[in-house]
Amino acid sequence: PAATLSRDGPEAMSMVVLRRFALLLTVLLSAVWRAAAEADGDHASYNLGVIYENGRGVKKDEAAAVRFYTKAAEEGHAESQYKMGIMKESGSGTDRDHESAIKFYRAAADQGHSKAQAYLGFVYATGHNSMVKKNESEGIRYYREAAEQGHGQAQCNLGIMYQHGQGVPVDYQEALRLYRRGAKQG
């Protein structure tokens, strides 16, 4: 007969102990990261932002996530700048502010953050959410920066721009080359 776990047996008790240990470990790590963040650690502030944004070992608190992401972003942490762009754009844990979101996305993009570059490419190429005035040449610039770093979606989107002559002359060969590069990325 197949072995079964009893709800009251030693195996069940072991699982409860393991879950409690994992929770305690997460709480302790968040305390360590909080101390590191207070000592001007941009990575620690970013990690605390992630913890609060996702509710890992603490109660989910997007406002707290924004505070920690902002601290890290002000210290030049590119992923935090990107995250703040998302938070400002959506109004998660903060007031919705498209102008501020664009500033955060640009700060990350200027440091070579490919996701920020690709997203700004999309925003400028389409005028997405009326965050900026549609500007295909600016969209192409950001798509190109992300594409050169191997960002697959940026490569495909840039290919679309070439295929349809949006902000660039129609160039089917370049479009095909970009589609192939993007497809290799997955």
Short mmCIF file of C-alpha atoms in Angstrom, two decimals:
data_model
loop_
_atom_site.label_atom_id
_atom_site.label_comp_id
_atom_site.label_asym_id
_atom_site.label_seq_id
_atom_site.Cartn_x
_atom_site.Cartn_y
_atom_site.Cartn_z
CA PRO A 1 0.00 0.00 0.00
CA ALA A 2 1.12 3.57 -0.75
CA ALA A 3 2.38 5.57 2.19
CA THR A 4 0.21 8.52 3.18
CA LEU A 5 1.00 11.52 5.33
CA SER A 6 -1.10 11.95 8.39
CA ARG A 7 -2.32 15.46 9.21
CA ASP A 8 -1.23 14.88 12.78
CA GLY A 9 1.88 12.76 12.24
CA PRO A 10 5.55 13.71 12.54
CA GLU A 11 5.73 14.60 8.83
CA ALA A 12 2.97 17.19 9.19
CA MET A 13 4.64 18.64 12.27
CA SER A 14 7.93 18.87 10.37
CA MET A 15 6.22 20.86 7.59
CA VAL A 16 4.75 23.29 10.13
CA VAL A 17 8.17 23.77 11.71
CA LEU A 18 9.79 24.33 8.29
CA ARG A 19 7.15 26.91 7.29
CA ARG A 20 7.62 28.78 10.56
CA PHE A 21 11.40 28.68 10.17
CA ALA A 22 11.15 30.06 6.61
CA LEU A 23 8.89 32.88 7.80
CA LEU A 24 11.24 33.69 10.68
CA LEU A 25 14.23 33.67 8.33
CA THR A 26 12.46 36.06 5.94
CA VAL A 27 11.57 38.41 8.81
CA LEU A 28 15.16 38.33 10.09
CA LEU A 29 16.56 38.98 6.61
CA SER A 30 14.20 41.91 6.13
CA ALA A 31 15.49 43.35 9.42
CA VAL A 32 19.08 42.94 8.21
CA TRP A 33 18.23 44.59 4.87
CA ARG A 34 16.42 47.41 6.69
CA ALA A 35 19.55 48.08 8.75
CA ALA A 36 21.70 47.97 5.61
CA ALA A 37 19.29 50.30 3.81
CA GLU A 38 19.51 52.80 6.65
CA ALA A 39 23.28 52.70 6.21
CA ASP A 40 22.86 53.97 2.60
CA GLY A 41 22.77 50.63 0.81
CA ASP A 42 21.00 51.02 -2.54
CA HIS A 43 20.81 47.24 -3.08
CA ALA A 44 19.43 46.75 0.42
CA SER A 45 16.82 49.46 -0.16
CA TYR A 46 15.87 47.82 -3.45
CA ASN A 47 15.55 44.39 -1.76
CA LEU A 48 13.32 45.89 0.93
CA GLY A 49 11.19 47.44 -1.80
CA VAL A 50 10.75 44.01 -3.37
CA ILE A 51 9.90 42.47 0.01
CA TYR A 52 7.21 45.05 0.75
CA GLU A 53 5.85 45.15 -2.80
CA ASN A 54 5.36 41.38 -2.78
CA GLY A 55 4.55 40.84 0.90
CA ARG A 56 7.42 38.41 1.52
CA GLY A 57 7.60 37.83 5.27
CA VAL A 58 5.92 41.17 5.90
CA LYS A 59 2.48 42.54 5.22
CA LYS A 60 2.26 43.70 1.61
CA ASP A 61 2.72 47.47 1.67
CA GLU A 62 3.17 49.24 -1.67
CA ALA A 63 3.68 52.63 0.03
CA ALA A 64 6.63 51.18 1.96
CA ALA A 65 7.93 49.62 -1.27
CA VAL A 66 7.79 53.07 -2.90
CA ARG A 67 9.77 54.59 -0.02
CA PHE A 68 12.54 52.00 -0.36
CA TYR A 69 12.58 52.04 -4.18
CA THR A 70 12.74 55.85 -4.09
CA LYS A 71 15.70 55.78 -1.71
CA ALA A 72 17.58 53.33 -3.93
CA ALA A 73 16.55 55.18 -7.11
CA GLU A 74 17.91 58.45 -5.71
CA GLU A 75 21.20 56.64 -5.09
CA GLY A 76 21.31 55.65 -8.77
CA HIS A 77 20.05 52.05 -8.58
CA ALA A 78 18.73 51.43 -12.13
CA GLU A 79 16.29 48.60 -11.32
CA SER A 80 14.78 50.76 -8.55
CA GLN A 81 14.40 53.62 -11.00
CA TYR A 82 12.60 51.27 -13.38
CA LYS A 83 10.39 49.97 -10.56
CA MET A 84 9.55 53.54 -9.54
CA GLY A 85 8.56 54.26 -13.14
CA ILE A 86 6.11 51.36 -12.93
CA MET A 87 4.79 52.45 -9.52
CA LYS A 88 4.34 56.07 -10.63
CA GLU A 89 2.71 55.08 -13.90
CA SER A 90 0.21 52.74 -12.23
CA GLY A 91 -0.30 54.72 -9.03
CA SER A 92 0.68 51.70 -6.91
CA GLY A 93 1.63 52.87 -3.41
CA THR A 94 1.89 56.47 -4.63
CA ASP A 95 0.04 59.06 -6.66
CA ARG A 96 -0.21 58.33 -10.37
CA ASP A 97 2.17 60.72 -12.09
CA HIS A 98 3.12 60.03 -15.71
CA GLU A 99 5.66 62.85 -15.88
CA SER A 100 7.51 61.46 -12.87
CA ALA A 101 7.22 57.92 -14.27
CA ILE A 102 8.92 59.01 -17.48
CA LYS A 103 11.73 60.65 -15.48
CA PHE A 104 12.34 57.41 -13.57
CA TYR A 105 12.23 55.31 -16.75
CA ARG A 106 14.68 57.69 -18.45
CA ALA A 107 17.06 57.60 -15.48
CA ALA A 108 17.13 53.79 -15.67
CA ALA A 109 17.42 53.81 -19.47
CA ASP A 110 20.32 56.27 -19.33
CA GLN A 111 22.18 53.70 -17.23
CA GLY A 112 21.62 51.02 -19.86
CA HIS A 113 18.61 49.29 -18.25
CA SER A 114 17.26 47.38 -21.25
CA LYS A 115 13.72 46.89 -19.91
CA ALA A 116 13.40 50.64 -19.33
CA GLN A 117 14.81 51.34 -22.79
CA ALA A 118 12.41 48.90 -24.44
CA TYR A 119 9.44 50.30 -22.55
CA LEU A 120 10.35 53.88 -23.41
CA GLY A 121 10.65 52.77 -27.03
CA PHE A 122 7.07 51.54 -26.84
CA VAL A 123 5.84 54.65 -25.02
CA TYR A 124 7.40 57.05 -27.52
CA ALA A 125 6.61 55.00 -30.62
CA THR A 126 2.92 54.77 -29.70
CA GLY A 127 2.27 57.72 -27.40
CA HIS A 128 1.10 55.08 -24.88
CA ASN A 129 -1.35 56.37 -22.23
CA SER A 130 -0.63 59.91 -23.46
CA MET A 131 2.43 59.80 -21.19
CA VAL A 132 4.46 61.57 -23.88
CA LYS A 133 3.74 63.01 -27.28
CA LYS A 134 4.15 60.27 -29.90
CA ASN A 135 7.67 60.51 -31.30
CA GLU A 136 8.66 57.59 -33.53
CA SER A 137 12.30 58.67 -33.88
CA GLU A 138 12.66 58.75 -30.07
CA GLY A 139 10.93 55.37 -29.87
CA ILE A 140 13.35 53.95 -32.42
CA ARG A 141 16.31 55.33 -30.46
CA TYR A 142 15.19 53.58 -27.26
CA TYR A 143 14.23 50.36 -29.08
CA ARG A 144 17.65 50.33 -30.74
CA GLU A 145 19.46 50.79 -27.40
CA ALA A 146 17.55 47.87 -25.87
CA ALA A 147 17.87 45.74 -29.01
CA GLU A 148 21.65 46.17 -29.02
CA GLN A 149 21.67 44.64 -25.53
CA GLY A 150 19.74 41.60 -26.73
CA HIS A 151 16.25 42.59 -25.54
CA GLY A 152 14.07 40.33 -27.70
CA GLN A 153 10.84 42.32 -27.55
CA ALA A 154 12.69 45.52 -28.48
CA GLN A 155 14.25 43.71 -31.43
CA CYS A 156 10.83 42.58 -32.66
CA ASN A 157 9.24 46.00 -32.10
CA LEU A 158 12.09 47.67 -33.97
CA GLY A 159 11.55 45.13 -36.75
CA ILE A 160 7.90 46.22 -36.94
CA MET A 161 9.03 49.84 -37.28
CA TYR A 162 11.26 48.88 -40.23
CA GLN A 163 8.65 46.64 -41.81
CA HIS A 164 6.01 49.38 -41.80
CA GLY A 165 8.26 52.40 -42.29
CA GLN A 166 7.34 53.97 -38.97
CA GLY A 167 9.94 56.65 -38.32
CA VAL A 168 12.43 54.90 -40.63
CA PRO A 169 12.40 54.00 -44.31
CA VAL A 170 10.79 50.64 -45.09
CA ASP A 171 13.53 48.01 -44.94
CA TYR A 172 12.30 44.43 -45.10
CA GLN A 173 15.81 42.97 -44.80
CA GLU A 174 16.46 44.87 -41.57
CA ALA A 175 13.02 43.93 -40.27
CA LEU A 176 13.71 40.25 -40.99
CA ARG A 177 17.14 40.44 -39.33
CA LEU A 178 15.59 41.99 -36.21
CA TYR A 179 12.74 39.47 -36.12
CA ARG A 180 15.25 36.64 -36.28
CA ARG A 181 17.35 38.12 -33.49
CA GLY A 182 14.23 38.63 -31.38
CA ALA A 183 13.03 35.10 -32.04
CA LYS A 184 16.35 33.73 -30.79
CA GLN A 185 15.74 35.52 -27.49
CA GLY A 186 12.48 33.65 -27.01
#
